[in-house]
Amino acid sequence: MADKLIIVESPAKSRTIEKYLKGEYHVEATMGHIVDLPKKEFGIDIENGFKPKYVVIDEKKKVVSNLKKKAKNYSEIYLAADPDREGEAICYHLKNLLNSKNKKIYRVLFNEITPTGITKALESPGDVDLNKFNAQQTRRIVDRIVGYRVSPLLWEKVKRGLSAGRVQTVALRIICEREEQIRKFQKEEYWTITAEFVKNNTPFNSRLIEIEGKKVRIGNKKADITIDNKQLAEQVKKELEEGNFVVESIKRKQKRRNPLPPFITSKLQQEAARVLDFPVKKTMRIAQRLYEGIDIGDGPVGLITYMRTDSTRISKEAIESARSFISEKFGKDELPSKPNVFSTKNNAQDAHEAIRPTSVLRTPESVAKYLSKDELSLYTLIWKRFVASQMKPAIFEETEVKIKNGKYTLEASGTILKKEGFLKVYNPGVGKDKLLPEIEEGEELNLNTIETKQNFTTPPPRFTEATLVKELESNGIGRPSTYATIISVIQNRAYVLMKEKKFYPTALGELVNKLLVSSFPKIFEINYTANLEKELDGIEEGKLNYLEVLKKFYTEFERFLKRAEEEMVNVKRAGVPIGEKCEKCGAEMVKKVGKFGVFIACSNYPECKNTREVVESADGEDANGDKKHCPKCGAELVLKSGKYGKFYTCSNYPECDYRESLNGNGNGAKTLDKECPKCGKPLVERKGKYGKFIACSGYPECKYIEKEKPKEFDIVCPKCGIGKIVQRKTRRGKVFYGCSRYPDCDYASWTMPEEEKKE
């Protein structure tokens, strides 16, 4: 029997490690954090140096009891939770729970779950990094202070059950401020003029760029001249048609496109969203599995290095392996004389390498049959990016042709890929060659057609998951391990919703954001939050004292909290003015929060009972709701809230019983792009006593119903290690999580397994 014990976080990782060590060590898993602040009390003694009260998590009491029992049989214990702050905290608490005079307890860091990575880590064990733990503890304490002190304020002033978070509120603020920019945006008209020429049967296009040497507007950028109406565009077109087009200049230049660095966490999340259409949470869940180990025929093996990193650094061994592979596979011509080295951003922690395959020889083709479709897609993306990062640049030849016609200047451009370089392996979005025919300076061109096109400037785009991560990263908000959690929390709190893969703030989210930002202008300010992240990094590096950071934060926070308690608008009673008068009595209209959410009411209530619902931005309406009319009788439609959500109903009710959901279906249900298999009519999504279900729009003539399939997650069952976690419901509609292999495996839990929560 092995006399050494290794403790990791997940069962998947424990199986992979135990396979490599072949009986030399016994491996156990904690399945995430085992200790935390108490759920139902503040748990921070501020007067006594911000001393936290840690308790064993209820769901982990059996796990802790089992670990204590097993630890008695081993003289050496190696704590091997993930090599980040959260992992360090798990190891710190494990050490306190298992500590004994007769035992040696070590901390080991597995940056990759491979025989070499594990052996190297076990050969040089260390101790728990107190600086790293204090950085995690400081974040946890600050977040608890904000959550437990600000949330009750929202309960009192807005609605019970609301909550506030330090970083999540800043993310919400970013989304709300973008929505405000979109609302205020005034579109401007501009016209573009394109001329098509033909040379040697090859057509090519040019665009008007200057008039008398002054730049013409194209897109949102300001310019010297804007062709802002059809008449002016037609006049320019006529003058061009009457003149001659002569090639004024031809410029050719070679342009190098250097390979991109291997992935850091944020870039992986962004690229997986762009290329694979993966949500951030899904990307991190799959990456976690690839890191912990996948069975590829002879047992589980970690396919990638640790996936929470903001460093582009690569080990010398990995670079040499990649260069050897490139030389053999693509030839020495594709190999730079020296390895490519990439700069890392200033605030990167640089604790881990970039995300790369643990062995470049495990090509996507060689492991494809062992991976699921999603696992293979993400692994392929990581593998290709890493290999391409050590190849030569791609070389393009760009041609720019200026064409004169009197006072008008047009431009045509062409691009030819001369040398593929790294694009042989990884193409981040290079288009096809754009060819131009052979033309010479001074040559007169033959005009084929001239087209005028009306355009309008566009508002800034709403955030997607990828662009929100990019925005958070560029502003220094959060760290690699927190992006997925930030996005999940603001959605789960119903402060934002996603439609067509874009984030829209809800009316509730905008209201909460306005109140919090006005009451805590510094605490929820972007730069302040970014500076706090830097201070956490300073604690980890041993440059700052965590108690000093906490004191400084709490002094400022307490000042704002006291002011907010006195000055924050009570939305329940007074409401927030919207700058509009009541059409019935002339009093101020205000926003309030009721049983069914945010609504607009007269401030003169109860004397005046004029109210209306607020339509969310994502439903294509402004904050005050556009007027809609009944298709049956022509009367105005009014928005109402009912047991199953919001709907439009005719203001002429009960004489007219028409009603319509927010999705525009007259029977109050969302129409799906799917036909009923029984009668051929469209299927609709309805809401019932036990939640959403799909039924035929021809009800009651057709009573077809689709039973809801259990929602499956890409998480391996922690009990059997074979099935996947699925979401099910009890007869009373309460959600729980079980194994897809039921009844062969009876795993069940009210909470999602820790493997997902860690993200």
mmCIF file with all atom_site columns, N, CA and C in Angstrom, residues 235-293:
data_model
loop_
_atom_site.group_PDB
_atom_site.id
_atom_site.type_symbol
_atom_site.label_atom_id
_atom_site.label_alt_id
_atom_site.label_comp_id
_atom_site.label_asym_id
_atom_site.label_entity_id
_atom_site.label_seq_id
_atom_site.pdbx_PDB_ins_code
_atom_site.Cartn_x
_atom_site.Cartn_y
_atom_site.Cartn_z
_atom_site.occupancy
_atom_site.B_iso_or_equiv
_atom_site.pdbx_formal_charge
_atom_site.auth_seq_id
_atom_site.auth_comp_id
_atom_site.auth_asym_id
_atom_site.auth_atom_id
_atom_site.pdbx_PDB_model_num
ATOM 1   N N  . GLN A 1 235 ? -25.641 64.014 -58.292 1.00 0.00 ? 235 GLN A N  1
ATOM 2   C CA . GLN A 1 235 ? -24.866 65.066 -58.974 1.00 0.00 ? 235 GLN A CA 1
ATOM 3   C C  . GLN A 1 235 ? -23.410 64.629 -59.149 1.00 0.00 ? 235 GLN A C  1
ATOM 4   N N  . VAL A 1 236 ? -22.832 64.055 -58.070 1.00 0.00 ? 236 VAL A N  1
ATOM 5   C CA . VAL A 1 236 ? -21.458 63.561 -58.141 1.00 0.00 ? 236 VAL A CA 1
ATOM 6   C C  . VAL A 1 236 ? -21.356 62.440 -59.175 1.00 0.00 ? 236 VAL A C  1
ATOM 7   N N  . LYS A 1 237 ? -22.327 61.542 -59.163 1.00 0.00 ? 237 LYS A N  1
ATOM 8   C CA . LYS A 1 237 ? -22.347 60.435 -60.120 1.00 0.00 ? 237 LYS A CA 1
ATOM 9   C C  . LYS A 1 237 ? -22.362 60.948 -61.557 1.00 0.00 ? 237 LYS A C  1
ATOM 10  N N  . LYS A 1 238 ? -23.200 61.954 -61.808 1.00 0.00 ? 238 LYS A N  1
ATOM 11  C CA . LYS A 1 238 ? -23.313 62.509 -63.164 1.00 0.00 ? 238 LYS A CA 1
ATOM 12  C C  . LYS A 1 238 ? -21.989 63.123 -63.617 1.00 0.00 ? 238 LYS A C  1
ATOM 13  N N  . GLU A 1 239 ? -21.348 63.875 -62.721 1.00 0.00 ? 239 GLU A N  1
ATOM 14  C CA . GLU A 1 239 ? -20.074 64.514 -63.064 1.00 0.00 ? 239 GLU A CA 1
ATOM 15  C C  . GLU A 1 239 ? -18.988 63.477 -63.331 1.00 0.00 ? 239 GLU A C  1
ATOM 16  N N  . LEU A 1 240 ? -19.011 62.383 -62.561 1.00 0.00 ? 240 LEU A N  1
ATOM 17  C CA . LEU A 1 240 ? -18.040 61.317 -62.779 1.00 0.00 ? 240 LEU A CA 1
ATOM 18  C C  . LEU A 1 240 ? -18.258 60.644 -64.134 1.00 0.00 ? 240 LEU A C  1
ATOM 19  N N  . GLU A 1 241 ? -19.507 60.410 -64.464 1.00 0.00 ? 241 GLU A N  1
ATOM 20  C CA . GLU A 1 241 ? -19.825 59.760 -65.743 1.00 0.00 ? 241 GLU A CA 1
ATOM 21  C C  . GLU A 1 241 ? -19.395 60.608 -66.937 1.00 0.00 ? 241 GLU A C  1
ATOM 22  N N  . GLU A 1 242 ? -19.408 61.919 -66.758 1.00 0.00 ? 242 GLU A N  1
ATOM 23  C CA . GLU A 1 242 ? -19.044 62.822 -67.855 1.00 0.00 ? 242 GLU A CA 1
ATOM 24  C C  . GLU A 1 242 ? -17.534 62.995 -67.991 1.00 0.00 ? 242 GLU A C  1
ATOM 25  N N  . GLY A 1 243 ? -16.782 62.614 -66.988 1.00 0.00 ? 243 GLY A N  1
ATOM 26  C CA . GLY A 1 243 ? -15.328 62.802 -67.018 1.00 0.00 ? 243 GLY A CA 1
ATOM 27  C C  . GLY A 1 243 ? -14.583 61.546 -67.427 1.00 0.00 ? 243 GLY A C  1
ATOM 28  N N  . ASN A 1 244 ? -13.270 61.607 -67.359 1.00 0.00 ? 244 ASN A N  1
ATOM 29  C CA . ASN A 1 244 ? -12.403 60.482 -67.693 1.00 0.00 ? 244 ASN A CA 1
ATOM 30  C C  . ASN A 1 244 ? -11.681 59.982 -66.440 1.00 0.00 ? 244 ASN A C  1
ATOM 31  N N  . PHE A 1 245 ? -11.516 58.668 -66.373 1.00 0.00 ? 245 PHE A N  1
ATOM 32  C CA . PHE A 1 245 ? -10.851 58.049 -65.226 1.00 0.00 ? 245 PHE A CA 1
ATOM 33  C C  . PHE A 1 245 ? -9.423  57.678 -65.626 1.00 0.00 ? 245 PHE A C  1
ATOM 34  N N  . VAL A 1 246 ? -8.471  58.285 -64.950 1.00 0.00 ? 246 VAL A N  1
ATOM 35  C CA . VAL A 1 246 ? -7.067  58.081 -65.286 1.00 0.00 ? 246 VAL A CA 1
ATOM 36  C C  . VAL A 1 246 ? -6.320  57.592 -64.038 1.00 0.00 ? 246 VAL A C  1
ATOM 37  N N  . VAL A 1 247 ? -5.469  56.562 -64.212 1.00 0.00 ? 247 VAL A N  1
ATOM 38  C CA . VAL A 1 247 ? -4.682  56.024 -63.099 1.00 0.00 ? 247 VAL A CA 1
ATOM 39  C C  . VAL A 1 247 ? -3.618  57.043 -62.713 1.00 0.00 ? 247 VAL A C  1
ATOM 40  N N  . GLU A 1 248 ? -3.730  57.582 -61.503 1.00 0.00 ? 248 GLU A N  1
ATOM 41  C CA . GLU A 1 248 ? -2.789  58.605 -61.048 1.00 0.00 ? 248 GLU A CA 1
ATOM 42  C C  . GLU A 1 248 ? -1.528  57.986 -60.451 1.00 0.00 ? 248 GLU A C  1
ATOM 43  N N  . SER A 1 249 ? -1.706  56.950 -59.632 1.00 0.00 ? 249 SER A N  1
ATOM 44  C CA . SER A 1 249 ? -0.542  56.327 -58.989 1.00 0.00 ? 249 SER A CA 1
ATOM 45  C C  . SER A 1 249 ? -0.844  54.881 -58.632 1.00 0.00 ? 249 SER A C  1
ATOM 46  N N  . ILE A 1 250 ? 0.226   54.082 -58.601 1.00 0.00 ? 250 ILE A N  1
ATOM 47  C CA . ILE A 1 250 ? 0.129   52.675 -58.193 1.00 0.00 ? 250 ILE A CA 1
ATOM 48  C C  . ILE A 1 250 ? 1.217   52.420 -57.155 1.00 0.00 ? 250 ILE A C  1
ATOM 49  N N  . LYS A 1 251 ? 0.816   51.990 -55.981 1.00 0.00 ? 251 LYS A N  1
ATOM 50  C CA . LYS A 1 251 ? 1.787   51.687 -54.925 1.00 0.00 ? 251 LYS A CA 1
ATOM 51  C C  . LYS A 1 251 ? 1.683   50.221 -54.541 1.00 0.00 ? 251 LYS A C  1
ATOM 52  N N  . ARG A 1 252 ? 2.819   49.547 -54.569 1.00 0.00 ? 252 ARG A N  1
ATOM 53  C CA . ARG A 1 252 ? 2.861   48.145 -54.152 1.00 0.00 ? 252 ARG A CA 1
ATOM 54  C C  . ARG A 1 252 ? 3.822   48.019 -52.967 1.00 0.00 ? 252 ARG A C  1
ATOM 55  N N  . LYS A 1 253 ? 3.394   47.280 -51.974 1.00 0.00 ? 253 LYS A N  1
ATOM 56  C CA . LYS A 1 253 ? 4.274   47.075 -50.818 1.00 0.00 ? 253 LYS A CA 1
ATOM 57  C C  . LYS A 1 253 ? 4.017   45.698 -50.223 1.00 0.00 ? 253 LYS A C  1
ATOM 58  N N  . GLN A 1 254 ? 5.077   45.133 -49.664 1.00 0.00 ? 254 GLN A N  1
ATOM 59  C CA . GLN A 1 254 ? 4.941   43.850 -48.988 1.00 0.00 ? 254 GLN A CA 1
ATOM 60  C C  . GLN A 1 254 ? 4.614   44.080 -47.515 1.00 0.00 ? 254 GLN A C  1
ATOM 61  N N  . LYS A 1 255 ? 3.701   43.277 -47.025 1.00 0.00 ? 255 LYS A N  1
ATOM 62  C CA . LYS A 1 255 ? 3.278   43.420 -45.633 1.00 0.00 ? 255 LYS A CA 1
ATOM 63  C C  . LYS A 1 255 ? 3.400   42.074 -44.934 1.00 0.00 ? 255 LYS A C  1
ATOM 64  N N  . ARG A 1 256 ? 4.056   42.087 -43.787 1.00 0.00 ? 256 ARG A N  1
ATOM 65  C CA . ARG A 1 256 ? 4.219   40.870 -42.992 1.00 0.00 ? 256 ARG A CA 1
ATOM 66  C C  . ARG A 1 256 ? 3.113   40.792 -41.941 1.00 0.00 ? 256 ARG A C  1
ATOM 67  N N  . ARG A 1 257 ? 2.567   39.606 -41.788 1.00 0.00 ? 257 ARG A N  1
ATOM 68  C CA . ARG A 1 257 ? 1.616   39.372 -40.699 1.00 0.00 ? 257 ARG A CA 1
ATOM 69  C C  . ARG A 1 257 ? 2.227   38.333 -39.782 1.00 0.00 ? 257 ARG A C  1
ATOM 70  N N  . ASN A 1 258 ? 2.598   38.769 -38.602 1.00 0.00 ? 258 ASN A N  1
ATOM 71  C CA . ASN A 1 258 ? 3.277   37.887 -37.660 1.00 0.00 ? 258 ASN A CA 1
ATOM 72  C C  . ASN A 1 258 ? 2.308   36.917 -37.004 1.00 0.00 ? 258 ASN A C  1
ATOM 73  N N  . PRO A 1 259 ? 2.794   35.734 -36.627 1.00 0.00 ? 259 PRO A N  1
ATOM 74  C CA . PRO A 1 259 ? 1.913   34.782 -35.929 1.00 0.00 ? 259 PRO A CA 1
ATOM 75  C C  . PRO A 1 259 ? 1.478   35.331 -34.580 1.00 0.00 ? 259 PRO A C  1
ATOM 76  N N  . LEU A 1 260 ? 0.310   34.901 -34.155 1.00 0.00 ? 260 LEU A N  1
ATOM 77  C CA . LEU A 1 260 ? -0.228  35.322 -32.860 1.00 0.00 ? 260 LEU A CA 1
ATOM 78  C C  . LEU A 1 260 ? 0.386   34.479 -31.748 1.00 0.00 ? 260 LEU A C  1
ATOM 79  N N  . PRO A 1 261 ? 0.458   35.015 -30.531 1.00 0.00 ? 261 PRO A N  1
ATOM 80  C CA . PRO A 1 261 ? 0.999   34.217 -29.418 1.00 0.00 ? 261 PRO A CA 1
ATOM 81  C C  . PRO A 1 261 ? 0.056   33.087 -29.053 1.00 0.00 ? 261 PRO A C  1
ATOM 82  N N  . PRO A 1 262 ? 0.546   32.056 -28.359 1.00 0.00 ? 262 PRO A N  1
ATOM 83  C CA . PRO A 1 262 ? -0.369  31.018 -27.861 1.00 0.00 ? 262 PRO A CA 1
ATOM 84  C C  . PRO A 1 262 ? -1.391  31.652 -26.921 1.00 0.00 ? 262 PRO A C  1
ATOM 85  N N  . PHE A 1 263 ? -2.462  30.938 -26.677 1.00 0.00 ? 263 PHE A N  1
ATOM 86  C CA . PHE A 1 263 ? -3.591  31.510 -25.948 1.00 0.00 ? 263 PHE A CA 1
ATOM 87  C C  . PHE A 1 263 ? -3.269  31.810 -24.482 1.00 0.00 ? 263 PHE A C  1
ATOM 88  N N  . ILE A 1 264 ? -3.784  32.954 -24.021 1.00 0.00 ? 264 ILE A N  1
ATOM 89  C CA . ILE A 1 264 ? -4.004  33.173 -22.596 1.00 0.00 ? 264 ILE A CA 1
ATOM 90  C C  . ILE A 1 264 ? -5.501  32.956 -22.380 1.00 0.00 ? 264 ILE A C  1
ATOM 91  N N  . THR A 1 265 ? -5.963  32.968 -21.148 1.00 0.00 ? 265 THR A N  1
ATOM 92  C CA . THR A 1 265 ? -7.354  32.612 -20.862 1.00 0.00 ? 265 THR A CA 1
ATOM 93  C C  . THR A 1 265 ? -8.350  33.494 -21.607 1.00 0.00 ? 265 THR A C  1
ATOM 94  N N  . SER A 1 266 ? -8.193  34.801 -21.503 1.00 0.00 ? 266 SER A N  1
ATOM 95  C CA . SER A 1 266 ? -9.169  35.703 -22.106 1.00 0.00 ? 266 SER A CA 1
ATOM 96  C C  . SER A 1 266 ? -9.215  35.562 -23.623 1.00 0.00 ? 266 SER A C  1
ATOM 97  N N  . LYS A 1 267 ? -8.034  35.386 -24.252 1.00 0.00 ? 267 LYS A N  1
ATOM 98  C CA . LYS A 1 267 ? -7.998  35.244 -25.711 1.00 0.00 ? 267 LYS A CA 1
ATOM 99  C C  . LYS A 1 267 ? -8.608  33.913 -26.143 1.00 0.00 ? 267 LYS A C  1
ATOM 100 N N  . LEU A 1 268 ? -8.431  32.863 -25.358 1.00 0.00 ? 268 LEU A N  1
ATOM 101 C CA . LEU A 1 268 ? -9.066  31.581 -25.667 1.00 0.00 ? 268 LEU A CA 1
ATOM 102 C C  . LEU A 1 268 ? -10.587 31.723 -25.605 1.00 0.00 ? 268 LEU A C  1
ATOM 103 N N  . GLN A 1 269 ? -11.071 32.402 -24.570 1.00 0.00 ? 269 GLN A N  1
ATOM 104 C CA . GLN A 1 269 ? -12.515 32.601 -24.436 1.00 0.00 ? 269 GLN A CA 1
ATOM 105 C C  . GLN A 1 269 ? -13.075 33.390 -25.621 1.00 0.00 ? 269 GLN A C  1
ATOM 106 N N  . GLN A 1 270 ? -12.358 34.438 -26.031 1.00 0.00 ? 270 GLN A N  1
ATOM 107 C CA . GLN A 1 270 ? -12.818 35.273 -27.147 1.00 0.00 ? 270 GLN A CA 1
ATOM 108 C C  . GLN A 1 270 ? -12.797 34.511 -28.468 1.00 0.00 ? 270 GLN A C  1
ATOM 109 N N  . GLU A 1 271 ? -11.709 33.774 -28.722 1.00 0.00 ? 271 GLU A N  1
ATOM 110 C CA . GLU A 1 271 ? -11.585 33.058 -29.990 1.00 0.00 ? 271 GLU A CA 1
ATOM 111 C C  . GLU A 1 271 ? -12.554 31.882 -30.063 1.00 0.00 ? 271 GLU A C  1
ATOM 112 N N  . ALA A 1 272 ? -12.771 31.197 -28.948 1.00 0.00 ? 272 ALA A N  1
ATOM 113 C CA . ALA A 1 272 ? -13.729 30.086 -28.928 1.00 0.00 ? 272 ALA A CA 1
ATOM 114 C C  . ALA A 1 272 ? -15.141 30.599 -29.178 1.00 0.00 ? 272 ALA A C  1
ATOM 115 N N  . ALA A 1 273 ? -15.439 31.799 -28.690 1.00 0.00 ? 273 ALA A N  1
ATOM 116 C CA . ALA A 1 273 ? -16.752 32.402 -28.956 1.00 0.00 ? 273 ALA A CA 1
ATOM 117 C C  . ALA A 1 273 ? -16.880 32.786 -30.426 1.00 0.00 ? 273 ALA A C  1
ATOM 118 N N  . ARG A 1 274 ? -15.803 33.339 -30.999 1.00 0.00 ? 274 ARG A N  1
ATOM 119 C CA . ARG A 1 274 ? -15.853 33.808 -32.387 1.00 0.00 ? 274 ARG A CA 1
ATOM 120 C C  . ARG A 1 274 ? -15.880 32.650 -33.380 1.00 0.00 ? 274 ARG A C  1
ATOM 121 N N  . VAL A 1 275 ? -15.003 31.671 -33.161 1.00 0.00 ? 275 VAL A N  1
ATOM 122 C CA . VAL A 1 275 ? -14.836 30.596 -34.135 1.00 0.00 ? 275 VAL A CA 1
ATOM 123 C C  . VAL A 1 275 ? -15.783 29.425 -33.881 1.00 0.00 ? 275 VAL A C  1
ATOM 124 N N  . LEU A 1 276 ? -15.951 29.043 -32.615 1.00 0.00 ? 276 LEU A N  1
ATOM 125 C CA . LEU A 1 276 ? -16.730 27.850 -32.275 1.00 0.00 ? 276 LEU A CA 1
ATOM 126 C C  . LEU A 1 276 ? -18.113 28.160 -31.743 1.00 0.00 ? 276 LEU A C  1
ATOM 127 N N  . ASP A 1 277 ? -18.376 29.452 -31.493 1.00 0.00 ? 277 ASP A N  1
ATOM 128 C CA . ASP A 1 277 ? -19.670 29.867 -30.948 1.00 0.00 ? 277 ASP A CA 1
ATOM 129 C C  . ASP A 1 277 ? -19.892 29.293 -29.545 1.00 0.00 ? 277 ASP A C  1
ATOM 130 N N  . PHE A 1 278 ? -18.804 29.161 -28.761 1.00 0.00 ? 278 PHE A N  1
ATOM 131 C CA . PHE A 1 278 ? -18.899 28.633 -27.397 1.00 0.00 ? 278 PHE A CA 1
ATOM 132 C C  . PHE A 1 278 ? -19.123 29.777 -26.409 1.00 0.00 ? 278 PHE A C  1
ATOM 133 N N  . PRO A 1 279 ? -20.073 29.645 -25.494 1.00 0.00 ? 279 PRO A N  1
ATOM 134 C CA . PRO A 1 279 ? -20.141 30.588 -24.373 1.00 0.00 ? 279 PRO A CA 1
ATOM 135 C C  . PRO A 1 279 ? -18.883 30.454 -23.512 1.00 0.00 ? 279 PRO A C  1
ATOM 136 N N  . VAL A 1 280 ? -18.554 31.508 -22.786 1.00 0.00 ? 280 VAL A N  1
ATOM 137 C CA . VAL A 1 280 ? -17.331 31.512 -21.969 1.00 0.00 ? 280 VAL A CA 1
ATOM 138 C C  . VAL A 1 280 ? -17.324 30.358 -20.978 1.00 0.00 ? 280 VAL A C  1
ATOM 139 N N  . LYS A 1 281 ? -18.462 30.126 -20.347 1.00 0.00 ? 281 LYS A N  1
ATOM 140 C CA . LYS A 1 281 ? -18.531 29.078 -19.326 1.00 0.00 ? 281 LYS A CA 1
ATOM 141 C C  . LYS A 1 281 ? -18.256 27.699 -19.937 1.00 0.00 ? 281 LYS A C  1
ATOM 142 N N  . LYS A 1 282 ? -18.791 27.469 -21.118 1.00 0.00 ? 282 LYS A N  1
ATOM 143 C CA . LYS A 1 282 ? -18.580 26.184 -21.797 1.00 0.00 ? 282 LYS A CA 1
ATOM 144 C C  . LYS A 1 282 ? -17.110 26.005 -22.162 1.00 0.00 ? 282 LYS A C  1
ATOM 145 N N  . THR A 1 283 ? -16.485 27.072 -22.650 1.00 0.00 ? 283 THR A N  1
ATOM 146 C CA . THR A 1 283 ? -15.066 27.012 -23.007 1.00 0.00 ? 283 THR A CA 1
ATOM 147 C C  . THR A 1 283 ? -14.227 26.586 -21.809 1.00 0.00 ? 283 THR A C  1
ATOM 148 N N  . MET A 1 284 ? -14.472 27.203 -20.658 1.00 0.00 ? 284 MET A N  1
ATOM 149 C CA . MET A 1 284 ? -13.679 26.898 -19.469 1.00 0.00 ? 284 MET A CA 1
ATOM 150 C C  . MET A 1 284 ? -13.970 25.496 -18.937 1.00 0.00 ? 284 MET A C  1
ATOM 151 N N  . ARG A 1 285 ? -15.207 25.051 -19.073 1.00 0.00 ? 285 ARG A N  1
ATOM 152 C CA . ARG A 1 285 ? -15.565 23.711 -18.605 1.00 0.00 ? 285 ARG A CA 1
ATOM 153 C C  . ARG A 1 285 ? -14.844 22.646 -19.435 1.00 0.00 ? 285 ARG A C  1
ATOM 154 N N  . ILE A 1 286 ? -14.832 22.836 -20.760 1.00 0.00 ? 286 ILE A N  1
ATOM 155 C CA . ILE A 1 286 ? -14.173 21.864 -21.629 1.00 0.00 ? 286 ILE A CA 1
ATOM 156 C C  . ILE A 1 286 ? -12.655 21.925 -21.434 1.00 0.00 ? 286 ILE A C  1
ATOM 157 N N  . ALA A 1 287 ? -12.117 23.134 -21.311 1.00 0.00 ? 287 ALA A N  1
ATOM 158 C CA . ALA A 1 287 ? -10.673 23.290 -21.090 1.00 0.00 ? 287 ALA A CA 1
ATOM 159 C C  . ALA A 1 287 ? -10.254 22.611 -19.790 1.00 0.00 ? 287 ALA A C  1
ATOM 160 N N  . GLN A 1 288 ? -11.088 22.706 -18.761 1.00 0.00 ? 288 GLN A N  1
ATOM 161 C CA . GLN A 1 288 ? -10.791 22.051 -17.483 1.00 0.00 ? 288 GLN A CA 1
ATOM 162 C C  . GLN A 1 288 ? -10.667 20.542 -17.682 1.00 0.00 ? 288 GLN A C  1
ATOM 163 N N  . ARG A 1 289 ? -11.549 19.964 -18.489 1.00 0.00 ? 289 ARG A N  1
ATOM 164 C CA . ARG A 1 289 ? -11.496 18.523 -18.743 1.00 0.00 ? 289 ARG A CA 1
ATOM 165 C C  . ARG A 1 289 ? -10.235 18.142 -19.517 1.00 0.00 ? 289 ARG A C  1
ATOM 166 N N  . LEU A 1 290 ? -9.906  18.960 -20.519 1.00 0.00 ? 290 LEU A N  1
ATOM 167 C CA . LEU A 1 290 ? -8.699  18.684 -21.308 1.00 0.00 ? 290 LEU A CA 1
ATOM 168 C C  . LEU A 1 290 ? -7.451  18.758 -20.434 1.00 0.00 ? 290 LEU A C  1
ATOM 169 N N  . TYR A 1 291 ? -7.464  19.644 -19.451 1.00 0.00 ? 291 TYR A N  1
ATOM 170 C CA . TYR A 1 291 ? -6.327  19.785 -18.529 1.00 0.00 ? 291 TYR A CA 1
ATOM 171 C C  . TYR A 1 291 ? -6.262  18.609 -17.550 1.00 0.00 ? 291 TYR A C  1
ATOM 172 N N  . GLU A 1 292 ? -7.410  18.204 -17.027 1.00 0.00 ? 292 GLU A N  1
ATOM 173 C CA . GLU A 1 292 ? -7.437  17.184 -15.971 1.00 0.00 ? 292 GLU A CA 1
ATOM 174 C C  . GLU A 1 292 ? -7.190  15.780 -16.502 1.00 0.00 ? 292 GLU A C  1
ATOM 175 N N  . GLY A 1 293 ? -7.555  15.534 -17.741 1.00 0.00 ? 293 GLY A N  1
ATOM 176 C CA . GLY A 1 293 ? -7.258  14.221 -18.295 1.00 0.00 ? 293 GLY A CA 1
ATOM 177 C C  . GLY A 1 293 ? -8.399  13.615 -19.080 1.00 0.00 ? 293 GLY A C  1
#
